[in-house]
PDB file of C-alpha atoms in Angstrom:
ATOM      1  CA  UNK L  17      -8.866  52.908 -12.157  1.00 71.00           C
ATOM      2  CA  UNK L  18      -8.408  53.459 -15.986  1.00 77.00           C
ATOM      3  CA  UNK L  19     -12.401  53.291 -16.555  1.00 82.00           C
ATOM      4  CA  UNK L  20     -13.841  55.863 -18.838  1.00 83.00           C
ATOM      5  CA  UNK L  21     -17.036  57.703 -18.119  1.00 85.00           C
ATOM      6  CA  UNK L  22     -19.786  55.744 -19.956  1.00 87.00           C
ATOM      7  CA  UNK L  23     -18.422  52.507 -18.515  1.00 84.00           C
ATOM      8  CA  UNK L  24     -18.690  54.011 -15.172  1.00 80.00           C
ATOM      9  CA  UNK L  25     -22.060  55.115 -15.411  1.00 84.00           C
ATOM     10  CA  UNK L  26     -23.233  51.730 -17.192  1.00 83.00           C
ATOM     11  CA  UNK L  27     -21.771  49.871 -13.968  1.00 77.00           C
ATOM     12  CA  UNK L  28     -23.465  52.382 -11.384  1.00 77.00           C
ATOM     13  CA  UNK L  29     -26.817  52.041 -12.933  1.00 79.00           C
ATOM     14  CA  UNK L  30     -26.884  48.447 -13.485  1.00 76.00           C
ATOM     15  CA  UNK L  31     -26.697  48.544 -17.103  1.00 82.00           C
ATOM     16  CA  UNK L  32     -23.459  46.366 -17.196  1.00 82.00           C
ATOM     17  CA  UNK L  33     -21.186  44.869 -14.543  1.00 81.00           C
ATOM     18  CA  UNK L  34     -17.101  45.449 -14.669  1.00 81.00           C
ATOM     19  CA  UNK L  35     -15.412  42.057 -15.665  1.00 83.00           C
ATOM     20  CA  UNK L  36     -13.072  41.161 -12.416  1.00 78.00           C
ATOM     21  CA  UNK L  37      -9.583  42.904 -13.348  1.00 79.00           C
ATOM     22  CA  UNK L  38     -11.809  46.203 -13.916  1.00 82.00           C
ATOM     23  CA  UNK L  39     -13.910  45.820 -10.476  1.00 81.00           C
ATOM     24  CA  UNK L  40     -10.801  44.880  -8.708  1.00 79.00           C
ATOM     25  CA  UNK L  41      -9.245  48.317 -10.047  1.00 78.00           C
ATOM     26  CA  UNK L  42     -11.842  50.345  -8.957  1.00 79.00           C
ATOM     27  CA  UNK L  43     -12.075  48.412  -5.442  1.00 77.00           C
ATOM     28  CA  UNK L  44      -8.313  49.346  -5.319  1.00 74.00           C
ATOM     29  CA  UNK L  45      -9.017  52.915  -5.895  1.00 73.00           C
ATOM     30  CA  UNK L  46     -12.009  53.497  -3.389  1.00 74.00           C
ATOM     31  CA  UNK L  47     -10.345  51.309  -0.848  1.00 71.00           C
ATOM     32  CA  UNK L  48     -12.984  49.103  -0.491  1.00 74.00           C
ATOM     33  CA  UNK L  49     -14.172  45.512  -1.312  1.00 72.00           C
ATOM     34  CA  UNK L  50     -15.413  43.664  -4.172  1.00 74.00           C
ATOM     35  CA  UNK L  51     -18.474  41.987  -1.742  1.00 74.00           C
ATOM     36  CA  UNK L  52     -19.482  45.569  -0.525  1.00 74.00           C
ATOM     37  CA  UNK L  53     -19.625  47.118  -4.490  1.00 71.00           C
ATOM     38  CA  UNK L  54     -21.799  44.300  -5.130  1.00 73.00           C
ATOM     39  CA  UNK L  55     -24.027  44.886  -2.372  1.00 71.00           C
ATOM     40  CA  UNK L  56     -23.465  41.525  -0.676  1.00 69.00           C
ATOM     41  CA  UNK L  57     -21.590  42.853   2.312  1.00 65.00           C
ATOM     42  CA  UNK L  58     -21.808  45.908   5.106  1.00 61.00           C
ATOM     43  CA  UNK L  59     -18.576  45.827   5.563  1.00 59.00           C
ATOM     44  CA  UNK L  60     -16.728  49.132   3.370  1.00 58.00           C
ATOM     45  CA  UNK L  61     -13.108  48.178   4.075  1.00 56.00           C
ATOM     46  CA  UNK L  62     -10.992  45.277   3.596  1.00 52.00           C
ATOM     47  CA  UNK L  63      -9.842  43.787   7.175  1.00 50.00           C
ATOM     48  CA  UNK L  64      -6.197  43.955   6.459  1.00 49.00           C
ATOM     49  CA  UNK L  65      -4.856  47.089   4.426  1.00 51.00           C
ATOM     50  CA  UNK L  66      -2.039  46.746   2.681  1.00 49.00           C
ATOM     51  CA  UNK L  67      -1.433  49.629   0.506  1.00 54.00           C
ATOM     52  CA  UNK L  68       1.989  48.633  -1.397  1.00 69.00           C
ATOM     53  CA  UNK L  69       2.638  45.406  -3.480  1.00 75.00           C
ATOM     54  CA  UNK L  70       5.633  45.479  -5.587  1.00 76.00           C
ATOM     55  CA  UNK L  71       6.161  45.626  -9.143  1.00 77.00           C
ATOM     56  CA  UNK L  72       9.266  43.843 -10.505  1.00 79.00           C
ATOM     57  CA  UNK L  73      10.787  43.937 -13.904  1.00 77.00           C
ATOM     58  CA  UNK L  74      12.155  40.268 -13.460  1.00 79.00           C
ATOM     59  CA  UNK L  75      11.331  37.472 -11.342  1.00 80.00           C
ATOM     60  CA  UNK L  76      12.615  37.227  -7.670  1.00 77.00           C
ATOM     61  CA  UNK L  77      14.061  33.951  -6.513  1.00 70.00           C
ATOM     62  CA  UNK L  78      11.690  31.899  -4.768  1.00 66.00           C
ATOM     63  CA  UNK L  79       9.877  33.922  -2.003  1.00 68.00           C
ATOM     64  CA  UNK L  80       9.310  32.195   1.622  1.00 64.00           C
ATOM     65  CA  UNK L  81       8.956  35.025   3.796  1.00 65.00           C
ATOM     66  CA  UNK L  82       8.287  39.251   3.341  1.00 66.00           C
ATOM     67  CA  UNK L  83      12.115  39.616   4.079  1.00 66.00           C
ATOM     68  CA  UNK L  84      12.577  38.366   0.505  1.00 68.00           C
ATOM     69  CA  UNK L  85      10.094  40.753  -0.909  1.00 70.00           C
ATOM     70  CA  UNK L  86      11.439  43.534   0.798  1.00 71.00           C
ATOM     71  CA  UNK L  87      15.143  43.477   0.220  1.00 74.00           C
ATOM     72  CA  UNK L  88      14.416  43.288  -3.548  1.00 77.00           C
ATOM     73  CA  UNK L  89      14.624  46.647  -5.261  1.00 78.00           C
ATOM     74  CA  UNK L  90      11.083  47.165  -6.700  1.00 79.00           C
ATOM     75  CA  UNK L  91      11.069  49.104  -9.610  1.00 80.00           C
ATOM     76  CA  UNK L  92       7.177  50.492  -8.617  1.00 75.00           C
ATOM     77  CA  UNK L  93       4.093  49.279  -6.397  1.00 72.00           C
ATOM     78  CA  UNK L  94       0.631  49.214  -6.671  1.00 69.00           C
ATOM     79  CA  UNK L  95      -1.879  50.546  -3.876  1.00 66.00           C
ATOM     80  CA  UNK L  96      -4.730  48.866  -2.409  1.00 62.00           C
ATOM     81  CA  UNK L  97      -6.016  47.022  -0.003  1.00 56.00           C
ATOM     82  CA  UNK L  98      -6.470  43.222  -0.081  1.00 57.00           C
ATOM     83  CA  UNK L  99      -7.849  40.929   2.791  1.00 54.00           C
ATOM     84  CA  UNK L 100      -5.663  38.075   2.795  1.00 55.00           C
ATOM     85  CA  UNK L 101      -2.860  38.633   5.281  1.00 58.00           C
ATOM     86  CA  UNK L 102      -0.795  36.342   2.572  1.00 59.00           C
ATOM     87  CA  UNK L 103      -0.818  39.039   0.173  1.00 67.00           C
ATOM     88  CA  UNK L 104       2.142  40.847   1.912  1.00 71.00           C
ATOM     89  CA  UNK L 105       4.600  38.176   0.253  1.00 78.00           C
ATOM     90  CA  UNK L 106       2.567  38.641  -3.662  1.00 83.00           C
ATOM     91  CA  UNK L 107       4.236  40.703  -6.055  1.00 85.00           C
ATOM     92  CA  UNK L 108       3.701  41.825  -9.137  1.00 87.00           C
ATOM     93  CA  UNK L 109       5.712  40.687 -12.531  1.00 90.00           C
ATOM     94  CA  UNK L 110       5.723  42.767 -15.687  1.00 89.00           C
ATOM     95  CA  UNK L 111       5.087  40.398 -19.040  1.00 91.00           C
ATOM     96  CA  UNK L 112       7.890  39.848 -21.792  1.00 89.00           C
ATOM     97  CA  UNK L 113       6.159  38.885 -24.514  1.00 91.00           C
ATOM     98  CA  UNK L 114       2.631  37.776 -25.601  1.00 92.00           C
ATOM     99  CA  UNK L 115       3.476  33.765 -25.432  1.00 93.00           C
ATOM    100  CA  UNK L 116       0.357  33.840 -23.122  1.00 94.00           C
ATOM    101  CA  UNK L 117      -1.901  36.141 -24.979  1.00 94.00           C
ATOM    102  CA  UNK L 118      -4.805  33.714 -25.424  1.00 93.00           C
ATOM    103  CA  UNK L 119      -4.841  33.591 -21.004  1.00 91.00           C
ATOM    104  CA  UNK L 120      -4.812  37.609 -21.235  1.00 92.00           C
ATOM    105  CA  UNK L 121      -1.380  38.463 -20.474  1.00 93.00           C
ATOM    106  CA  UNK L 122       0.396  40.174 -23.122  1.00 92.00           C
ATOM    107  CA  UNK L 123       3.848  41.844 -23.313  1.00 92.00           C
ATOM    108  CA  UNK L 124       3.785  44.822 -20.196  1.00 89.00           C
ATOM    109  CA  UNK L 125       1.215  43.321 -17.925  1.00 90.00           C
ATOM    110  CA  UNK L 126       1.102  43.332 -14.854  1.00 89.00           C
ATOM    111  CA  UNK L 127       0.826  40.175 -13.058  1.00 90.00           C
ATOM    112  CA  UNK L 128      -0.262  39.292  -9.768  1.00 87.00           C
ATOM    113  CA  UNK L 129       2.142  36.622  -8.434  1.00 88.00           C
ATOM    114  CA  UNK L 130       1.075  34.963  -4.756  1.00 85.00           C
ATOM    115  CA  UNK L 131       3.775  32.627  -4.104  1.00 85.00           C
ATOM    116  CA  UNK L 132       1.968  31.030  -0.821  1.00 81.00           C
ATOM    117  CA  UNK L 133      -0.818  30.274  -3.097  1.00 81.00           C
ATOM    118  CA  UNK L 134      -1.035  26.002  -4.115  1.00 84.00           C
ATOM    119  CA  UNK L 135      -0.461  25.323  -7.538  1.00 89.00           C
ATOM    120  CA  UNK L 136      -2.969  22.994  -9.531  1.00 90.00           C
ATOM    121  CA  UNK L 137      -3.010  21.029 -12.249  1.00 92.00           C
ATOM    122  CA  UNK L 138      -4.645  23.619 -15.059  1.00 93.00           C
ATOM    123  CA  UNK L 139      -3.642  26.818 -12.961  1.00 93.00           C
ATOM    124  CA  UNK L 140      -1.843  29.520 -14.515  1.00 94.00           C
ATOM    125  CA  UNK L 141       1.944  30.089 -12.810  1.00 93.00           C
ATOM    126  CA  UNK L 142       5.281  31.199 -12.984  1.00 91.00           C
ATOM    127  CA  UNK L 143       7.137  28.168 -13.062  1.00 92.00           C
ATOM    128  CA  UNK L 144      11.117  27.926 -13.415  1.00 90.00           C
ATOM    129  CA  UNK L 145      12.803  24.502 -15.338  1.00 93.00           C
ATOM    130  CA  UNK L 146      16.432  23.539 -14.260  1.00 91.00           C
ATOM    131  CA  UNK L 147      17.155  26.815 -12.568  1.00 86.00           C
ATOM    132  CA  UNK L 148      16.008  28.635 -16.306  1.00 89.00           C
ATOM    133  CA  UNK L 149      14.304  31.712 -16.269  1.00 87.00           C
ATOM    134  CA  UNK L 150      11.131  31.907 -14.764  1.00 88.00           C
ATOM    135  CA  UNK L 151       7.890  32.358 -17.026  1.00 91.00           C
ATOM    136  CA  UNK L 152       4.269  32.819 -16.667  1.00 94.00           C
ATOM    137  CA  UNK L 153       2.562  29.185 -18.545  1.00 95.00           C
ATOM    138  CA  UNK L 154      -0.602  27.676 -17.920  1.00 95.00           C
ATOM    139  CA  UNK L 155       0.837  24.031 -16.017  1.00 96.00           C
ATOM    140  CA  UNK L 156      -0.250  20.370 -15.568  1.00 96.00           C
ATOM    141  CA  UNK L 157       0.659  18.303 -13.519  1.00 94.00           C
ATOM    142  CA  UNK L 158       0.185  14.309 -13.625  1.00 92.00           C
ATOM    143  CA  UNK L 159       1.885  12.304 -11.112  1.00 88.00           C
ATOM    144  CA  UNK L 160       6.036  12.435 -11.542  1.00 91.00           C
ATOM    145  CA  UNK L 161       5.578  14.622 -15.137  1.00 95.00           C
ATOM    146  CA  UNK L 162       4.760  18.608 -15.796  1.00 96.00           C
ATOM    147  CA  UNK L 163       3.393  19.950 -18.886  1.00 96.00           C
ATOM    148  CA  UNK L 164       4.452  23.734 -19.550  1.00 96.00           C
ATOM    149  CA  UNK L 165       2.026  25.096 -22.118  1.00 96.00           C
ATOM    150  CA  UNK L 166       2.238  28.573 -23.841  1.00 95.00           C
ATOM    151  CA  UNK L 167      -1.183  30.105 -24.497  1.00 94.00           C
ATOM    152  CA  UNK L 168      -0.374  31.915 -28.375  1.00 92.00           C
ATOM    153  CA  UNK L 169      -1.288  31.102 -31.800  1.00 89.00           C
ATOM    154  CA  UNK L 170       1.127  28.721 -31.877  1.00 89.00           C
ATOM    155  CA  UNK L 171       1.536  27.047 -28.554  1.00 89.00           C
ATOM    156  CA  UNK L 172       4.531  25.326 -27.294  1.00 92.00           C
ATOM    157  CA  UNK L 173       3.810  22.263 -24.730  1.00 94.00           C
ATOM    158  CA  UNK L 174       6.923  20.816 -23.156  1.00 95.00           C
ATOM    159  CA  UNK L 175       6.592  17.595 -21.180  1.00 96.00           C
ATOM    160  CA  UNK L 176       9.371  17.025 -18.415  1.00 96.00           C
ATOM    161  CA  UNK L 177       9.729  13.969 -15.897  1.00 95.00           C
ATOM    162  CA  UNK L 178      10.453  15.317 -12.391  1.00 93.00           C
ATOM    163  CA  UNK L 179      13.168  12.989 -11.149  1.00 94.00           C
ATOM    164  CA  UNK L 180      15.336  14.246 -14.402  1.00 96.00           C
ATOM    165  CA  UNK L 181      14.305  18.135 -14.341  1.00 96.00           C
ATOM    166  CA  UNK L 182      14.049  20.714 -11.527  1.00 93.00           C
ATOM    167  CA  UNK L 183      10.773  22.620 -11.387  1.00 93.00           C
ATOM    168  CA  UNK L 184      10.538  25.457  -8.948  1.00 89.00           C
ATOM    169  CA  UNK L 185       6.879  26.861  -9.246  1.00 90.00           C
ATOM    170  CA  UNK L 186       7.508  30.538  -7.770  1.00 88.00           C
ATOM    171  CA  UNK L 187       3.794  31.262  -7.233  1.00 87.00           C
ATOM    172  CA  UNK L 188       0.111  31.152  -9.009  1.00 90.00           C
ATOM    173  CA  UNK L 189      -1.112  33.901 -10.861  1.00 91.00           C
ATOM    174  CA  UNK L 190      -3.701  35.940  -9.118  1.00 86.00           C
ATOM    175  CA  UNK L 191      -4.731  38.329 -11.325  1.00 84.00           C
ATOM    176  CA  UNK L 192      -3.659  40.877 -14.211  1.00 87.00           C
ATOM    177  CA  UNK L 193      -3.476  44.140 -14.840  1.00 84.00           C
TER     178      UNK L 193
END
């Protein structure tokens, strides 16, 4: 779960608590979940194992069904198990570049992509303009216009009216890695 020692032992005597990438990690590991490391459930294992999610190096078209996820050549996967039966069409992206540093994703990330998950206003997702390449950008959305903002030192916010530009949202970013 890429935890070292003393962090372990902080978080298994109370000390400290792992921020939510870390606990989700180690959940992933001991094949259990997050509620029953924090005490607040009985119940050890997730309801619905599934123990590969892919790891692309580039985004897939849009995904509507695991048929599209699995006829894509994955380059890796991740194990675990997650409880949402939706998870079997999430996959994971690696970063390009650190446009989105000051969100937490910098260049060779992994992220979490759940393309059955809504996008909102404010919600980080990979989002695609006029067929372009897709990217990771934090996104707002106000009536018939999109803002696509980059999260860096020096942010880039384009504006675009929806009945002149195409925008395919390919799924909401879950988590990172």
């Amino acid at each position: 779960a890429s935890v070292g020692k003393m962090s372990l032992e902080r978080y298994i005597t109370d000390y400290s608590l792992p921020d939510d990438e870390t606990l989700l990690r180690i959940c992933s590991v001991l094949s259990v979940s997050p509620d029953y490391i924090k005490g607040m459930s009985d119940a050890k294992l997730l309801s619905e194992p599934i123990t590969k999610v892919p790891i692309f190096s580039e985004f897939p078209g849009k995904v509507t069904g695991k048929e599209d996820i699995r006829e894509i050549e994955a380059i890796g996967h991740i194990t675990g198990n997650y409880s949402k039966s939706d998870m079997e069409l999430c996959y994971f992206v690696i970063a390009k570049d650190d446009s989105m540093i000051y969100a937490k994703i910098g260049a060779g990330d992994k992220v979490l992509i759940n393309p059955s998950a809504p996008i909102e206003s404010g919600s980080l997702a990979a989002v695609s303009v006029d067929g372009g390449e897709a990217k990771i950008r934090r996104v707002y959305i106000d009536g018939g216009k999109v803002r696509i903002k980059e999260e860096s030192t020096f942010p880039k916010i384009d504006e675009y009216d929806t009945t002149k530009h195409k925008i395919t949202f390919l799924g909401s970013v879950v988590f990172v890695i």
